[in-house]
mmCIF file of C-alpha atoms and ligand atoms in Angstrom:
data_model
loop_
_atom_site.group_PDB
_atom_site.id
_atom_site.type_symbol
_atom_site.label_atom_id
_atom_site.label_comp_id
_atom_site.label_asym_id
_atom_site.label_seq_id
_atom_site.Cartn_x
_atom_site.Cartn_y
_atom_site.Cartn_z
ATOM 1 C CA MET U 1 83.505 129.157 125.364
ATOM 2 C CA LEU U 2 86.827 129.560 126.695
ATOM 3 C CA ASP U 3 89.696 126.908 126.014
ATOM 4 C CA SER U 4 92.042 125.963 128.617
ATOM 5 C CA TYR U 5 94.809 128.412 127.174
ATOM 6 C CA ASN U 6 91.820 131.679 127.579
ATOM 7 C CA ARG U 7 91.003 131.681 123.768
ATOM 8 C CA ASP U 8 86.931 132.386 122.846
ATOM 9 C CA ILE U 9 86.628 129.504 120.532
ATOM 10 C CA ASN U 10 82.896 130.396 118.297
ATOM 11 C CA TYR U 11 83.771 128.980 115.419
ATOM 12 C CA LEU U 12 82.906 125.880 114.001
ATOM 13 C CA ARG U 13 84.272 124.416 110.465
ATOM 14 C CA ILE U 14 82.405 121.567 109.420
ATOM 15 C CA SER U 15 83.926 118.697 106.854
ATOM 16 C CA ILE U 16 80.180 117.964 105.360
ATOM 17 C CA THR U 17 82.154 114.982 102.827
ATOM 18 C CA ASP U 18 85.168 113.293 102.229
ATOM 19 C CA ARG U 19 83.724 112.558 99.021
ATOM 20 C CA CYS U 20 85.907 115.093 96.581
ATOM 21 C CA ASN U 21 85.948 115.615 92.417
ATOM 22 C CA LEU U 22 89.407 116.641 92.419
ATOM 23 C CA ARG U 23 92.677 114.671 93.751
ATOM 24 C CA CYS U 24 94.944 117.913 94.560
ATOM 25 C CA ILE U 25 98.196 116.361 95.054
ATOM 26 C CA TYR U 26 99.208 117.810 98.637
ATOM 27 C CA CYS U 27 95.564 116.777 99.711
ATOM 28 C CA ARG U 28 94.233 113.750 98.690
ATOM 29 C CA PRO U 29 96.109 110.381 97.645
ATOM 30 C CA MET U 30 95.852 110.138 93.856
ATOM 31 C CA GLU U 31 94.220 106.707 93.982
ATOM 32 C CA GLY U 32 91.377 107.811 96.093
ATOM 33 C CA VAL U 33 90.744 107.734 100.421
ATOM 34 C CA SER U 34 89.086 104.757 101.890
ATOM 35 C CA LEU U 35 85.593 106.435 101.723
ATOM 36 C CA THR U 36 83.501 106.467 104.835
ATOM 37 C CA GLY U 37 80.345 105.013 104.429
ATOM 38 C CA HIS U 38 77.110 106.743 103.381
ATOM 39 C CA ASP U 39 75.626 105.220 107.058
ATOM 40 C CA ASP U 40 78.936 106.993 108.448
ATOM 41 C CA ILE U 41 78.646 110.354 106.703
ATOM 42 C CA LEU U 42 76.958 112.645 109.737
ATOM 43 C CA ARG U 43 73.103 113.498 107.974
ATOM 44 C CA TYR U 44 72.273 116.645 107.579
ATOM 45 C CA GLU U 45 69.877 116.908 110.965
ATOM 46 C CA GLU U 46 72.557 115.834 113.142
ATOM 47 C CA ILE U 47 74.439 118.417 111.750
ATOM 48 C CA LEU U 48 71.826 120.869 112.490
ATOM 49 C CA ARG U 49 71.781 119.742 115.626
ATOM 50 C CA VAL U 50 75.140 119.864 116.110
ATOM 51 C CA VAL U 51 75.405 123.463 115.317
ATOM 52 C CA SER U 52 72.480 124.890 117.394
ATOM 53 C CA ARG U 53 74.192 123.559 120.944
ATOM 54 C CA ALA U 54 77.558 124.564 119.365
ATOM 55 C CA VAL U 55 75.400 127.996 119.517
ATOM 56 C CA THR U 56 74.351 127.887 122.847
ATOM 57 C CA LEU U 57 77.591 127.281 123.886
ATOM 58 C CA GLY U 58 78.668 130.722 122.292
ATOM 59 C CA PHE U 59 79.633 129.237 118.496
ATOM 60 C CA VAL U 60 78.712 132.403 116.336
ATOM 61 C CA LYS U 61 80.216 131.489 112.907
ATOM 62 C CA VAL U 62 80.318 128.039 110.664
ATOM 63 C CA ARG U 63 82.621 127.200 107.862
ATOM 64 C CA LEU U 64 80.954 124.347 105.530
ATOM 65 C CA THR U 65 84.078 122.823 103.903
ATOM 66 C CA GLY U 66 84.906 119.136 102.683
ATOM 67 C CA GLY U 67 86.052 117.251 100.663
ATOM 68 C CA GLU U 68 84.023 119.039 98.121
ATOM 69 C CA PRO U 69 81.036 120.422 99.805
ATOM 70 C CA LEU U 70 79.152 120.693 96.419
ATOM 71 C CA VAL U 71 79.009 117.093 95.728
ATOM 72 C CA ARG U 72 76.713 115.937 98.355
ATOM 73 C CA ARG U 73 73.110 115.080 96.947
ATOM 74 C CA GLY U 74 71.228 118.013 99.464
ATOM 75 C CA PHE U 75 73.508 120.952 99.990
ATOM 76 C CA VAL U 76 71.486 123.689 98.881
ATOM 77 C CA GLU U 77 68.825 122.676 101.046
ATOM 78 C CA PHE U 78 70.997 121.588 104.021
ATOM 79 C CA ALA U 79 72.262 125.635 103.666
ATOM 80 C CA ALA U 80 69.167 126.838 103.895
ATOM 81 C CA ASP U 81 67.942 124.919 106.735
ATOM 82 C CA LEU U 82 71.835 126.080 108.145
ATOM 83 C CA LYS U 83 70.657 129.636 108.151
ATOM 84 C CA LYS U 84 67.752 128.965 109.925
ATOM 85 C CA THR U 85 69.437 128.407 113.183
ATOM 86 C CA LYS U 86 69.271 131.111 115.494
ATOM 87 C CA GLY U 87 72.120 132.830 116.508
ATOM 88 C CA LEU U 88 74.653 131.750 114.134
ATOM 89 C CA GLU U 89 75.699 135.459 112.780
ATOM 90 C CA ASP U 90 78.092 134.048 109.577
ATOM 91 C CA ILE U 91 78.080 131.237 108.041
ATOM 92 C CA SER U 92 80.463 130.422 105.001
ATOM 93 C CA LEU U 93 81.507 128.228 102.137
ATOM 94 C CA THR U 94 84.855 126.462 101.083
ATOM 95 C CA THR U 95 84.594 124.928 97.182
ATOM 96 C CA ASN U 96 86.944 124.723 94.312
ATOM 97 C CA GLY U 97 84.613 125.575 92.318
ATOM 98 C CA ILE U 98 84.068 123.076 89.870
ATOM 99 C CA LEU U 99 79.814 123.099 90.597
ATOM 100 C CA LEU U 100 79.796 126.619 91.020
ATOM 101 C CA GLU U 101 78.138 127.447 88.141
ATOM 102 C CA LYS U 102 75.678 125.284 88.372
ATOM 103 C CA TYR U 103 74.657 126.008 92.138
ATOM 104 C CA ALA U 104 75.995 129.480 92.817
ATOM 105 C CA GLU U 105 72.769 131.040 92.543
ATOM 106 C CA ALA U 106 70.900 128.908 94.237
ATOM 107 C CA ILE U 107 73.047 128.983 97.312
ATOM 108 C CA PHE U 108 73.158 132.751 97.948
ATOM 109 C CA LYS U 109 69.715 132.417 97.748
ATOM 110 C CA ALA U 110 69.358 130.115 100.612
ATOM 111 C CA GLY U 111 71.459 132.500 102.313
ATOM 112 C CA ILE U 112 75.172 131.747 102.377
ATOM 113 C CA THR U 113 76.410 135.343 100.919
ATOM 114 C CA ARG U 114 80.408 134.227 101.561
ATOM 115 C CA ILE U 115 82.695 132.203 99.885
ATOM 116 C CA ASN U 116 86.219 130.740 99.461
ATOM 117 C CA ILE U 117 87.389 129.157 96.089
ATOM 118 C CA SER U 118 90.540 127.052 95.826
ATOM 119 C CA LEU U 119 92.191 127.474 92.501
ATOM 120 C CA ASP U 120 95.996 126.870 92.910
ATOM 121 C CA SER U 121 96.821 127.984 89.193
ATOM 122 C CA MET U 122 94.949 130.185 86.254
ATOM 123 C CA ASP U 123 97.144 127.760 83.916
ATOM 124 C CA LYS U 124 94.499 125.350 82.434
ATOM 125 C CA ASP U 125 97.528 122.437 82.036
ATOM 126 C CA LYS U 126 99.435 123.431 85.845
ATOM 127 C CA TYR U 127 95.788 123.385 87.086
ATOM 128 C CA ALA U 128 95.189 120.089 85.751
ATOM 129 C CA GLN U 129 98.292 118.611 87.015
ATOM 130 C CA ILE U 130 97.790 119.828 90.008
ATOM 131 C CA THR U 131 94.407 118.639 90.808
ATOM 132 C CA ARG U 132 94.697 115.844 88.658
ATOM 133 C CA GLY U 133 92.321 116.166 86.063
ATOM 134 C CA GLY U 134 90.158 119.428 86.803
ATOM 135 C CA ASN U 135 89.183 121.497 84.216
ATOM 136 C CA LEU U 136 90.121 125.532 85.034
ATOM 137 C CA ASP U 137 86.961 126.705 82.800
ATOM 138 C CA ASP U 138 84.953 125.067 84.930
ATOM 139 C CA VAL U 139 86.151 127.320 88.043
ATOM 140 C CA PHE U 140 86.391 130.289 86.359
ATOM 141 C CA ARG U 141 82.613 130.289 85.154
ATOM 142 C CA GLY U 142 81.989 129.088 88.850
ATOM 143 C CA ILE U 143 83.944 132.195 89.542
ATOM 144 C CA ALA U 144 81.547 134.336 87.056
ATOM 145 C CA ALA U 145 78.487 132.571 88.923
ATOM 146 C CA ALA U 146 79.577 133.799 92.333
ATOM 147 C CA GLU U 147 79.774 136.508 90.943
ATOM 148 C CA LYS U 148 77.005 137.204 89.107
ATOM 149 C CA ALA U 149 75.116 135.971 92.306
ATOM 150 C CA GLY U 150 75.857 138.735 94.609
ATOM 151 C CA PHE U 151 78.576 136.875 96.528
ATOM 152 C CA SER U 152 80.572 138.966 98.756
ATOM 153 C CA PRO U 153 83.375 138.695 99.895
ATOM 154 C CA ILE U 154 84.879 135.808 97.453
ATOM 155 C CA LYS U 155 88.188 135.211 98.351
ATOM 156 C CA ILE U 156 90.465 133.641 95.865
ATOM 157 C CA ASN U 157 92.982 130.520 98.597
ATOM 158 C CA THR U 158 95.935 129.777 96.256
ATOM 159 C CA VAL U 159 98.865 127.051 97.313
ATOM 160 C CA ILE U 160 101.846 127.813 96.036
ATOM 161 C CA VAL U 161 104.149 124.722 95.302
ATOM 162 C CA LYS U 162 107.919 125.709 95.291
ATOM 163 C CA GLY U 163 109.050 125.190 91.456
ATOM 164 C CA PHE U 164 105.629 125.040 90.115
ATOM 165 C CA ASN U 165 103.457 127.612 90.808
ATOM 166 C CA ASP U 166 105.458 130.065 92.492
ATOM 167 C CA ASN U 167 105.803 131.617 88.418
ATOM 168 C CA GLU U 168 102.126 132.794 88.763
ATOM 169 C CA VAL U 169 102.333 134.714 92.139
ATOM 170 C CA LEU U 170 102.398 137.905 90.377
ATOM 171 C CA ASP U 171 99.820 137.081 88.280
ATOM 172 C CA PHE U 172 97.249 135.648 91.000
ATOM 173 C CA ALA U 173 98.567 139.462 92.700
ATOM 174 C CA ARG U 174 97.419 141.266 90.126
ATOM 175 C CA LEU U 175 93.732 139.112 90.065
ATOM 176 C CA ALA U 176 93.674 141.234 93.109
ATOM 177 C CA LEU U 177 93.703 144.279 90.787
ATOM 178 C CA THR U 178 91.216 143.862 88.375
ATOM 179 C CA LYS U 179 88.844 141.804 90.387
ATOM 180 C CA PRO U 180 87.013 142.794 93.833
ATOM 181 C CA PHE U 181 88.436 139.749 95.323
ATOM 182 C CA GLN U 182 90.492 138.520 98.066
ATOM 183 C CA VAL U 183 93.550 136.948 97.181
ATOM 184 C CA ARG U 184 95.297 134.796 99.477
ATOM 185 C CA PHE U 185 98.166 132.946 99.928
ATOM 186 C CA ILE U 186 98.181 129.841 102.051
ATOM 187 C CA GLU U 187 101.197 127.959 103.077
ATOM 188 C CA ILE U 188 101.130 123.753 102.655
ATOM 189 C CA MET U 189 101.174 122.118 105.458
ATOM 190 C CA PRO U 190 103.284 118.978 105.046
ATOM 191 C CA VAL U 191 100.934 117.212 107.676
ATOM 192 C CA SER U 192 99.402 113.905 106.289
ATOM 193 C CA PRO U 193 100.143 110.000 104.530
ATOM 194 C CA VAL U 194 100.261 112.032 101.478
ATOM 195 C CA ASN U 195 102.430 115.075 101.371
ATOM 196 C CA GLY U 196 104.069 113.996 104.834
ATOM 197 C CA GLY U 197 107.497 114.110 101.943
ATOM 198 C CA LEU U 198 106.516 117.998 100.845
ATOM 199 C CA THR U 199 109.069 120.069 102.310
ATOM 200 C CA ALA U 200 111.340 121.033 99.145
ATOM 201 C CA ASP U 201 108.010 122.255 98.087
ATOM 202 C CA PHE U 202 107.432 124.416 100.787
ATOM 203 C CA LEU U 203 107.970 127.868 100.096
ATOM 204 C CA PRO U 204 107.196 130.572 103.168
ATOM 205 C CA ASN U 205 104.932 133.555 102.690
ATOM 206 C CA ARG U 206 107.385 136.015 103.594
ATOM 207 C CA GLU U 207 108.899 135.010 100.351
ATOM 208 C CA LEU U 208 105.592 135.729 98.090
ATOM 209 C CA LEU U 209 105.514 138.908 99.915
ATOM 210 C CA GLU U 210 108.722 140.218 99.406
ATOM 211 C CA THR U 211 108.184 139.373 95.388
ATOM 212 C CA ILE U 212 104.866 141.183 94.992
ATOM 213 C CA GLY U 213 105.951 143.834 97.481
ATOM 214 C CA ARG U 214 108.936 144.375 94.467
ATOM 215 C CA HIS U 215 106.119 144.968 92.020
ATOM 216 C CA PHE U 216 103.172 146.222 93.612
ATOM 217 C CA ARG U 217 103.137 148.915 96.731
ATOM 218 C CA LEU U 218 101.423 146.885 99.841
ATOM 219 C CA THR U 219 99.705 148.633 102.382
ATOM 220 C CA PRO U 220 98.695 146.390 105.466
ATOM 221 C CA LEU U 221 94.757 147.116 106.656
ATOM 222 C CA ALA U 222 94.194 147.362 110.135
ATOM 223 C CA VAL U 223 93.972 144.739 112.709
ATOM 224 C CA LYS U 224 90.963 142.029 113.168
ATOM 225 C CA LYS U 225 87.307 144.101 112.897
ATOM 226 C CA HIS U 226 85.689 140.992 114.291
ATOM 227 C CA LYS U 227 86.383 138.687 116.913
ATOM 228 C CA THR U 228 86.072 136.039 114.180
ATOM 229 C CA ASP U 229 88.102 137.673 111.850
ATOM 230 C CA GLY U 230 90.355 134.817 110.076
ATOM 231 C CA PRO U 231 93.967 134.434 110.523
ATOM 232 C CA ALA U 232 95.181 136.343 106.966
ATOM 233 C CA ARG U 233 97.194 139.247 107.069
ATOM 234 C CA ILE U 234 95.629 141.660 104.578
ATOM 235 C CA PHE U 235 97.455 143.699 102.685
ATOM 236 C CA THR U 236 95.560 146.659 99.846
ATOM 237 C CA LEU U 237 96.990 147.431 96.304
ATOM 238 C CA PRO U 238 97.178 151.249 94.643
ATOM 239 C CA ASP U 239 93.593 151.091 92.873
ATOM 240 C CA GLY U 240 93.263 147.256 93.144
ATOM 241 C CA ARG U 241 89.758 146.428 93.433
ATOM 242 C CA GLY U 242 90.115 143.705 95.554
ATOM 243 C CA GLU U 243 93.164 142.877 98.763
ATOM 244 C CA ILE U 244 95.914 140.511 99.238
ATOM 245 C CA GLY U 245 95.984 138.076 102.245
ATOM 246 C CA PHE U 246 99.128 135.411 103.462
ATOM 247 C CA ILE U 247 97.503 132.665 105.587
ATOM 248 C CA ASP U 248 101.207 131.266 107.037
ATOM 249 C CA PRO U 249 99.922 128.366 109.084
ATOM 250 C CA VAL U 250 104.092 126.856 109.503
ATOM 251 C CA SER U 251 106.258 129.220 109.482
ATOM 252 C CA ASP U 252 103.919 131.859 111.461
ATOM 253 C CA HIS U 253 101.349 129.789 113.228
ATOM 254 C CA PHE U 254 98.660 131.304 114.866
ATOM 255 C CA CYS U 255 97.915 129.750 117.739
ATOM 256 C CA ALA U 256 97.341 132.208 120.000
ATOM 257 C CA THR U 257 94.428 133.065 118.540
ATOM 258 C CA CYS U 258 93.436 129.947 116.983
ATOM 259 C CA ASN U 259 89.366 129.663 117.359
ATOM 260 C CA ARG U 260 87.852 127.081 115.702
ATOM 261 C CA LEU U 261 86.886 123.309 116.337
ATOM 262 C CA ARG U 262 86.009 121.406 113.512
ATOM 263 C CA LEU U 263 83.697 118.815 112.681
ATOM 264 C CA MET U 264 84.347 115.691 110.226
ATOM 265 C CA ALA U 265 82.022 114.065 108.495
ATOM 266 C CA ASP U 266 82.600 111.283 110.000
ATOM 267 C CA GLY U 267 80.887 112.859 112.995
ATOM 268 C CA LYS U 268 84.787 113.070 114.903
ATOM 269 C CA LEU U 269 85.433 116.630 116.328
ATOM 270 C CA ARG U 270 88.855 117.296 116.128
ATOM 271 C CA ALA U 271 90.430 119.583 118.273
ATOM 272 C CA CYS U 272 93.479 120.955 116.347
ATOM 273 C CA LEU U 273 94.059 120.739 112.243
ATOM 274 C CA LEU U 274 97.411 119.375 112.886
ATOM 275 C CA LYS U 275 96.647 117.056 115.639
ATOM 276 C CA ASP U 276 94.760 114.005 115.591
ATOM 277 C CA GLU U 277 93.087 114.549 119.449
ATOM 278 C CA GLU U 278 89.438 113.657 118.431
ATOM 279 C CA VAL U 279 86.262 113.362 120.143
ATOM 280 C CA ASP U 280 83.463 110.971 118.324
ATOM 281 C CA ILE U 281 80.281 112.799 118.592
ATOM 282 C CA LYS U 282 78.310 110.219 116.190
ATOM 283 C CA ALA U 283 77.638 106.968 117.887
ATOM 284 C CA ALA U 284 75.884 109.529 120.871
ATOM 285 C CA LEU U 285 73.858 111.192 118.846
ATOM 286 C CA ARG U 286 72.868 107.872 117.502
ATOM 287 C CA GLN U 287 72.199 106.537 120.518
ATOM 288 C CA ASN U 288 69.641 109.796 120.887
ATOM 289 C CA CYS U 289 71.632 111.735 123.921
ATOM 290 C CA SER U 290 70.431 114.294 126.015
ATOM 291 C CA ASP U 291 71.140 117.574 124.414
ATOM 292 C CA ASP U 292 73.352 118.133 127.649
ATOM 293 C CA GLU U 293 75.448 114.745 126.794
ATOM 294 C CA LEU U 294 75.908 116.542 123.474
ATOM 295 C CA ASP U 295 76.892 119.774 125.190
ATOM 296 C CA ALA U 296 79.334 117.775 127.833
ATOM 297 C CA LEU U 297 81.668 116.487 124.402
ATOM 298 C CA ILE U 298 81.652 119.886 122.509
ATOM 299 C CA ARG U 299 83.394 121.216 125.827
ATOM 300 C CA ARG U 300 85.820 117.681 126.005
ATOM 301 C CA ALA U 301 86.616 118.539 122.121
ATOM 302 C CA ILE U 302 87.516 122.272 123.502
ATOM 303 C CA ARG U 303 89.452 121.320 126.399
ATOM 304 C CA LEU U 304 91.441 118.865 124.086
ATOM 305 C CA LYS U 305 92.768 121.915 122.019
ATOM 306 C CA PRO U 306 96.535 122.457 122.407
ATOM 307 C CA GLU U 307 98.098 125.189 123.169
ATOM 308 C CA ARG U 308 99.656 125.127 119.859
ATOM 309 C CA HIS U 309 100.738 123.030 116.928
ATOM 310 C CA ASP U 310 104.674 121.659 116.685
ATOM 311 C CA LEU U 311 105.116 121.281 112.696
ATOM 312 C CA ASP U 312 107.265 123.289 110.988
ATOM 313 C CA CYS U 313 108.595 122.203 107.632
ATOM 314 C CA THR U 314 111.953 120.891 108.716
ATOM 315 C CA ASP U 315 112.852 117.076 108.158
ATOM 316 C CA ARG U 316 113.009 117.170 111.530
ATOM 317 C CA HIS U 317 109.724 118.244 112.337
ATOM 318 C CA LEU U 318 107.733 116.752 109.932
ATOM 319 C CA LYS U 319 104.001 115.719 111.085
ATOM 320 C CA LYS U 320 102.224 112.716 110.177
ATOM 321 C CA CYS U 321 97.935 113.041 110.703
ATOM 322 C CA HIS U 322 96.302 110.055 110.075
ATOM 323 C CA ARG U 323 94.169 112.043 108.271
ATOM 324 C CA ASP U 324 94.724 113.841 105.176
ATOM 325 C CA MET U 325 93.389 117.109 104.327
ATOM 326 C CA SER U 326 90.200 116.050 102.189
ATOM 327 C CA ASP U 327 89.429 114.255 105.373
ATOM 328 C CA ILE U 328 89.924 117.120 107.683
ATOM 329 C CA GLY U 329 88.405 119.719 105.535
ATOM 330 C CA GLY U 330 91.358 121.513 105.146
HETATM 331 N N1 SAM G 401 87.014 121.444 98.199
HETATM 332 C C1 SAM G 401 87.376 122.378 98.777
HETATM 333 C C2 SAM G 401 88.420 123.124 97.772
HETATM 334 O O1 SAM G 401 88.775 122.924 96.828
HETATM 335 O O2 SAM G 401 88.171 124.727 98.504
HETATM 336 C C3 SAM G 401 87.128 122.329 100.801
HETATM 337 C C4 SAM G 401 88.135 121.291 100.775
HETATM 338 S S1 SAM G 401 89.445 122.024 100.553
HETATM 339 C C5 SAM G 401 90.429 120.444 102.007
HETATM 340 C C6 SAM G 401 90.338 122.867 101.924
HETATM 341 C C7 SAM G 401 91.111 124.054 101.463
HETATM 342 O O3 SAM G 401 92.580 122.959 102.257
HETATM 343 C C8 SAM G 401 92.348 124.041 99.910
HETATM 344 O O4 SAM G 401 92.124 125.620 99.876
HETATM 345 C C9 SAM G 401 93.383 124.075 99.706
HETATM 346 O O5 SAM G 401 93.517 124.190 99.372
HETATM 347 C C10 SAM G 401 93.379 123.047 101.016
HETATM 348 N N2 SAM G 401 94.295 122.521 101.761
HETATM 349 C C11 SAM G 401 94.351 121.403 100.990
HETATM 350 N N3 SAM G 401 95.644 120.527 101.411
HETATM 351 C C12 SAM G 401 96.661 121.379 102.045
HETATM 352 C C13 SAM G 401 97.981 121.279 102.285
HETATM 353 N N4 SAM G 401 98.006 120.496 102.867
HETATM 354 N N5 SAM G 401 98.569 122.566 103.419
HETATM 355 C C14 SAM G 401 97.659 124.170 102.929
HETATM 356 N N6 SAM G 401 96.132 123.491 102.413
HETATM 357 C C15 SAM G 401 96.347 122.582 101.895
#
């Protein structure tokens, strides 16, 4: 379905829980967040209903995120049910990988074969610091389990924080040499109550590209292959098994090609990651709304999509959303 700016909105990102087993410094407050009660979270069957209506409106792609999706009980069964949705062409998962060793094989068998794993440092101490307590070995075991299970592609999402992990940029690039992973650098977004002051830590991706380009010959890959492909600029390395991607939501926003709508765990449809306009669908779902009513709410959320976000990384333009990223699902 087209939005007010003629963009085809066909990609639903679903945050299935606002709970997480990590507290990444740029994502979630140290003391945790006010967690939505169990009854206030969309039930799996409600999510499935929304997806099936979204598909009739032209959505073909879904990504499951959180919070940390793997901490929600029943995830594997839910994934298998989601996979049965007729017309849904692409289901993928974003996870921090901590629980992946346990679940990778079952998730793959349930039919999810594309996975993004967040990894901001390959140094054990730094990883523990940036995630406030995460164990890097768990993630490495999770990644190995994902490889073994057969996930393809495996994408590694890395947020570089200036002065903290920018010294690891080349190590991450080398990972794409030796492993068949797409290693993606995502610019830190200073959006939420938790990191609204992080502008000093912002590094534009063009600096990372320059650094990597001084050591490796990067060849840009041709433009999008599929209409639902994301906004990453992808490069290959000579003899590299993997690829390197850059996602620049701040320095080079890609709003003109945005194709997304977000469904959050508390039942709000969010029109833009970086703006607070939302449509509540949980109330309607719980009052047994008709399919037409549900469709109308989804259409309303699509109409709310702004032409672009107004975030940049100067102090003057610090953006404050009322939600943390862990709430929205990244
Ligand atoms: N728990 C899962 C994970 O860690 O991948 C899924 C949710 S997490 C919010 C999704 C992605 O958002 C992660 O890759 C995380 O690094 C990214 N993220 C969170 N806050 C961010 C921020 N302020 N700027 C850029 N990326 C952010």
